[in-house]
Amino acid sequence: KENIKWWQKAVVYQIYPRSFQDSNGDGIGDLQGIRQHLDYIQKLGADVIWLNPVYVSPNLDNGYDIADYEAINHEFGDMQAFDNLLTEAHDRGIKIIMDLVVNHSSDQHPWFIESRSSKDNPKRDFYIWRDAVDGHEPNNWGSFFSGPAWKLDTATNQYYLHLFATGQPDLNWENKTLRDAIYKMMNWWVDKGIDGFRMDVISLISKPDNLPDGPIPVGGTYGDANSIVANGPRVHQYLTEMRQQVLNNSDLMTVGETAGVDIENAKRYSALDASELNMIFQFEHMELDNNPNPALGKWNDQPVDLIKLKANLSKWQTELAGKAWNSLYWNNHDQPRIVSRFGDDSPEFRVVSAKMLATLLHCMQGTPYIYQGEEIGMTNATNYHLEDYNDIEIKNAYDYLVIKEQLIDAQTFLKYVHAKGRDNARTPMQWSANDYAGFSTVQPWLKLNNNYAEINVETALADPDSIFYHYQKLIQLRHELPIFTTGEYLLLDSDDAEVYAYKRLTKDEELLVICNFTKEGQIRLYPIPDAAELLLSNYLDDQHELLRPFEAKIYRFK
Ligand code: TEU
Ligand code: CA
């Protein structure tokens, strides 16, 4: 408590550059476009920008397939544009953290081009190559993007591992020369003055010896690689090494994206002694609304069970308290829009439920992340047809689930993608009701959500009751009141299926946070002293024990 780090009080704003602002009329967002909106981010009050990948990439997975770690993709600008952005952000007191994608590279990276060229190339061992076993793949792992996780490369007649797309071969972290090359590249960015890293699927970098088969889900074809690879045998050793070789050189912020993490591993990744990373993204609360049929995984359209959501978020709050640090998020570029998912995006309840969700998250202990457009309540894009999607995960899942395995029909798939597809988050940012939502002067690279005339930044900024100003106030509260950072979390009424209420406690004061998750009125009586101060609410008045649809309140008292 005595020793609060800057990133524990900070709020992060995530930018997906491709979809944020196009400055030169090619339909693709770019670095110059981000510069144009630094005032907007400053007005919101965010302390840090997390930039999704902006490096040279064939864009098979929109920049998560990197062909050059030290150059900017020409679509986004050049290194000068990046340096200008960094300087101007710093001038405003805003930090920038970069996406670090080092579980895999692009198959167009010079390392892989060399590696695949021959079995005795010095870079061969930078990737994971294996012989066929009985004429097929070396093990049963499935890729995160459907199909097998191995591809036969005819040049040398061996398979290479790709946990994601075939164009994203996994790097071999067992190789010390590779690790040193990564640390060198990271230090090159640190020397440029960046403020930290978000580390893509960093929990997957250490593959277990002998690469054992994974469990095949009922009704599925491939083994689950995630449960075998996540938190592998040497992952903590590698991150400790990275900490010593790179991260200790500067006061950086680090957040690991840790698919498949559990509490025990989380406590090590994000321990308060900073021996590895500062914090991690866990996924459990994003998987509660998965399909009950494991072969369908995330593809589903059913609402989340509030009791399960409470239990899960509370577990992370309580278990990490005093030992490690949480990151808090509802949204990112891989998730559907939260107001459509856990709230209600109908015209009647969109604003109030978006504010409720913001309140719930931003009063917890941890570092909150806001994904572009969340602060204006952008919604899922239900105006999309199958041919409108760009995301490789969606395309591959369609080929696999609908065409190849015929587990569901195309209509059901579209329904599920409307609810869960990643492109829901990637539709262009809605700046105004002008042509192309003010994102561009031409047809954007990805179709707009057709509600931009109602939901956009210009409208939000003109309305003092907008979702934007609610986020602004939540950020201000976190900056001003230490209890938001330090207070102990205490869940109330874990079996209440309609209302999520919790406290934050310090030795001299309390916060009480009450959130009605339903579109009905609810009566709840919580003991609130007369002197309690209502810090923030999404209604104009307080009707005490009557909670109106999606009402959210924060009380503070001694
Ligand atoms: O995502 C990793 C990850 O866990 C995803 O596969 C996630 O489960 C899925 O997107 C949810 O639908 C990271 C990046 O955030 C993602 O954009 C990349 O595609 C992926 O790694 C590969 O780099
Ligand atoms: Ca552009």
PDB file of C-alpha atoms in Angstrom, residues 205-301:
ATOM      1  CA  ILE A 205       6.094 -19.734 -25.183  1.00  0.00           C
ATOM      2  CA  SER A 206       7.437 -22.785 -23.332  1.00  0.00           C
ATOM      3  CA  LYS A 207       6.285 -25.987 -24.967  1.00  0.00           C
ATOM      4  CA  PRO A 208       6.456 -29.113 -22.818  1.00  0.00           C
ATOM      5  CA  ASP A 209       9.168 -31.643 -23.677  1.00  0.00           C
ATOM      6  CA  ASN A 210       8.047 -34.342 -26.110  1.00  0.00           C
ATOM      7  CA  LEU A 211       4.978 -32.301 -27.103  1.00  0.00           C
ATOM      8  CA  PRO A 212       2.382 -34.730 -25.683  1.00  0.00           C
ATOM      9  CA  ASP A 213      -1.083 -35.095 -27.240  1.00  0.00           C
ATOM     10  CA  GLY A 214      -3.898 -32.969 -25.820  1.00  0.00           C
ATOM     11  CA  PRO A 215      -7.326 -34.102 -24.637  1.00  0.00           C
ATOM     12  CA  ILE A 216      -9.847 -34.234 -27.509  1.00  0.00           C
ATOM     13  CA  PRO A 217     -13.101 -32.480 -26.543  1.00  0.00           C
ATOM     14  CA  VAL A 218     -16.279 -34.531 -26.912  1.00  0.00           C
ATOM     15  CA  GLY A 219     -17.436 -34.183 -30.506  1.00  0.00           C
ATOM     16  CA  GLY A 220     -14.105 -32.643 -31.577  1.00  0.00           C
ATOM     17  CA  THR A 221     -11.305 -33.857 -33.840  1.00  0.00           C
ATOM     18  CA  TYR A 222      -8.096 -32.286 -32.539  1.00  0.00           C
ATOM     19  CA  GLY A 223      -6.433 -32.319 -29.148  1.00  0.00           C
ATOM     20  CA  ASP A 224      -6.611 -29.167 -27.031  1.00  0.00           C
ATOM     21  CA  ALA A 225      -3.109 -27.671 -27.254  1.00  0.00           C
ATOM     22  CA  ASN A 226      -3.876 -24.796 -24.902  1.00  0.00           C
ATOM     23  CA  SER A 227      -4.243 -27.004 -21.835  1.00  0.00           C
ATOM     24  CA  ILE A 228      -0.925 -28.710 -22.649  1.00  0.00           C
ATOM     25  CA  VAL A 229       1.132 -25.678 -23.650  1.00  0.00           C
ATOM     26  CA  ALA A 230      -0.165 -22.917 -21.358  1.00  0.00           C
ATOM     27  CA  ASN A 231       2.146 -22.127 -18.429  1.00  0.00           C
ATOM     28  CA  GLY A 232       4.711 -24.573 -19.798  1.00  0.00           C
ATOM     29  CA  PRO A 233       7.719 -25.907 -17.900  1.00  0.00           C
ATOM     30  CA  ARG A 234      10.149 -23.008 -18.469  1.00  0.00           C
ATOM     31  CA  VAL A 235       7.827 -20.032 -18.960  1.00  0.00           C
ATOM     32  CA  HIS A 236       8.637 -18.484 -15.581  1.00  0.00           C
ATOM     33  CA  GLN A 237      12.354 -19.000 -16.160  1.00  0.00           C
ATOM     34  CA  TYR A 238      12.146 -17.210 -19.529  1.00  0.00           C
ATOM     35  CA  LEU A 239      10.162 -14.307 -18.109  1.00  0.00           C
ATOM     36  CA  THR A 240      12.599 -13.951 -15.231  1.00  0.00           C
ATOM     37  CA  GLU A 241      15.404 -13.874 -17.767  1.00  0.00           C
ATOM     38  CA  MET A 242      13.509 -11.264 -19.816  1.00  0.00           C
ATOM     39  CA  ARG A 243      13.004  -9.208 -16.684  1.00  0.00           C
ATOM     40  CA  GLN A 244      16.753  -9.192 -16.081  1.00  0.00           C
ATOM     41  CA  GLN A 245      17.835  -8.626 -19.682  1.00  0.00           C
ATOM     42  CA  VAL A 246      15.256  -6.026 -20.694  1.00  0.00           C
ATOM     43  CA  LEU A 247      12.585  -4.976 -18.298  1.00  0.00           C
ATOM     44  CA  ASN A 248      14.761  -3.906 -15.384  1.00  0.00           C
ATOM     45  CA  ASN A 249      16.464  -1.376 -17.621  1.00  0.00           C
ATOM     46  CA  SER A 250      13.629   1.110 -17.338  1.00  0.00           C
ATOM     47  CA  ASP A 251      10.428   1.804 -15.369  1.00  0.00           C
ATOM     48  CA  LEU A 252       8.212  -0.096 -17.790  1.00  0.00           C
ATOM     49  CA  MET A 253       4.680  -1.375 -17.580  1.00  0.00           C
ATOM     50  CA  THR A 254       4.165  -4.968 -18.680  1.00  0.00           C
ATOM     51  CA  VAL A 255       0.998  -6.939 -19.151  1.00  0.00           C
ATOM     52  CA  GLY A 256       1.057 -10.539 -20.268  1.00  0.00           C
ATOM     53  CA  GLU A 257      -1.759 -11.980 -22.305  1.00  0.00           C
ATOM     54  CA  THR A 258      -1.928 -15.368 -20.659  1.00  0.00           C
ATOM     55  CA  ALA A 259      -4.366 -17.750 -22.318  1.00  0.00           C
ATOM     56  CA  GLY A 260      -5.021 -20.705 -20.043  1.00  0.00           C
ATOM     57  CA  VAL A 261      -3.635 -19.070 -16.906  1.00  0.00           C
ATOM     58  CA  ASP A 262      -4.778 -20.241 -13.471  1.00  0.00           C
ATOM     59  CA  ILE A 263      -4.486 -18.458 -10.137  1.00  0.00           C
ATOM     60  CA  GLU A 264      -1.254 -20.158  -9.109  1.00  0.00           C
ATOM     61  CA  ASN A 265       0.558 -19.214 -12.307  1.00  0.00           C
ATOM     62  CA  ALA A 266      -0.992 -15.740 -12.259  1.00  0.00           C
ATOM     63  CA  LYS A 267       0.533 -15.133  -8.839  1.00  0.00           C
ATOM     64  CA  ARG A 268       3.947 -15.813 -10.322  1.00  0.00           C
ATOM     65  CA  TYR A 269       3.541 -13.912 -13.612  1.00  0.00           C
ATOM     66  CA  SER A 270       2.221 -10.796 -11.911  1.00  0.00           C
ATOM     67  CA  ALA A 271       3.743 -10.999  -8.438  1.00  0.00           C
ATOM     68  CA  LEU A 272       4.069  -7.625  -6.701  1.00  0.00           C
ATOM     69  CA  ASP A 273       7.817  -8.125  -6.406  1.00  0.00           C
ATOM     70  CA  ALA A 274       7.926  -7.675 -10.225  1.00  0.00           C
ATOM     71  CA  SER A 275      10.165 -10.680 -10.742  1.00  0.00           C
ATOM     72  CA  GLU A 276       8.325 -11.365 -14.022  1.00  0.00           C
ATOM     73  CA  LEU A 277       5.530  -9.062 -15.311  1.00  0.00           C
ATOM     74  CA  ASN A 278       3.376  -6.361 -13.710  1.00  0.00           C
ATOM     75  CA  MET A 279       0.002  -7.864 -14.544  1.00  0.00           C
ATOM     76  CA  ILE A 280      -1.732 -10.295 -16.858  1.00  0.00           C
ATOM     77  CA  PHE A 281      -4.932 -10.695 -18.845  1.00  0.00           C
ATOM     78  CA  GLN A 282      -6.809 -13.780 -17.712  1.00  0.00           C
ATOM     79  CA  PHE A 283      -9.670 -15.134 -19.823  1.00  0.00           C
ATOM     80  CA  GLU A 284     -11.976 -17.001 -17.480  1.00  0.00           C
ATOM     81  CA  HIS A 285     -14.674 -14.319 -17.346  1.00  0.00           C
ATOM     82  CA  MET A 286     -14.631 -14.195 -21.156  1.00  0.00           C
ATOM     83  CA  GLU A 287     -15.300 -17.924 -21.396  1.00  0.00           C
ATOM     84  CA  LEU A 288     -18.328 -18.168 -19.094  1.00  0.00           C
ATOM     85  CA  ASP A 289     -20.658 -17.713 -22.067  1.00  0.00           C
ATOM     86  CA  ASN A 290     -18.949 -20.349 -24.216  1.00  0.00           C
ATOM     87  CA  ASN A 291     -21.086 -22.967 -25.932  1.00  0.00           C
ATOM     88  CA  PRO A 292     -22.034 -25.874 -23.632  1.00  0.00           C
ATOM     89  CA  ASN A 293     -20.914 -28.108 -26.510  1.00  0.00           C
ATOM     90  CA  PRO A 294     -17.105 -28.073 -26.146  1.00  0.00           C
ATOM     91  CA  ALA A 295     -16.608 -28.826 -29.839  1.00  0.00           C
ATOM     92  CA  LEU A 296     -18.109 -25.367 -30.566  1.00  0.00           C
ATOM     93  CA  GLY A 297     -15.894 -23.557 -28.071  1.00  0.00           C
ATOM     94  CA  LYS A 298     -16.612 -19.827 -27.941  1.00  0.00           C
ATOM     95  CA  TRP A 299     -19.286 -19.938 -30.680  1.00  0.00           C
ATOM     96  CA  ASN A 300     -22.538 -19.301 -28.876  1.00  0.00           C
ATOM     97  CA  ASP A 301     -25.212 -16.635 -28.420  1.00  0.00           C
TER      98      ASP A 301
END
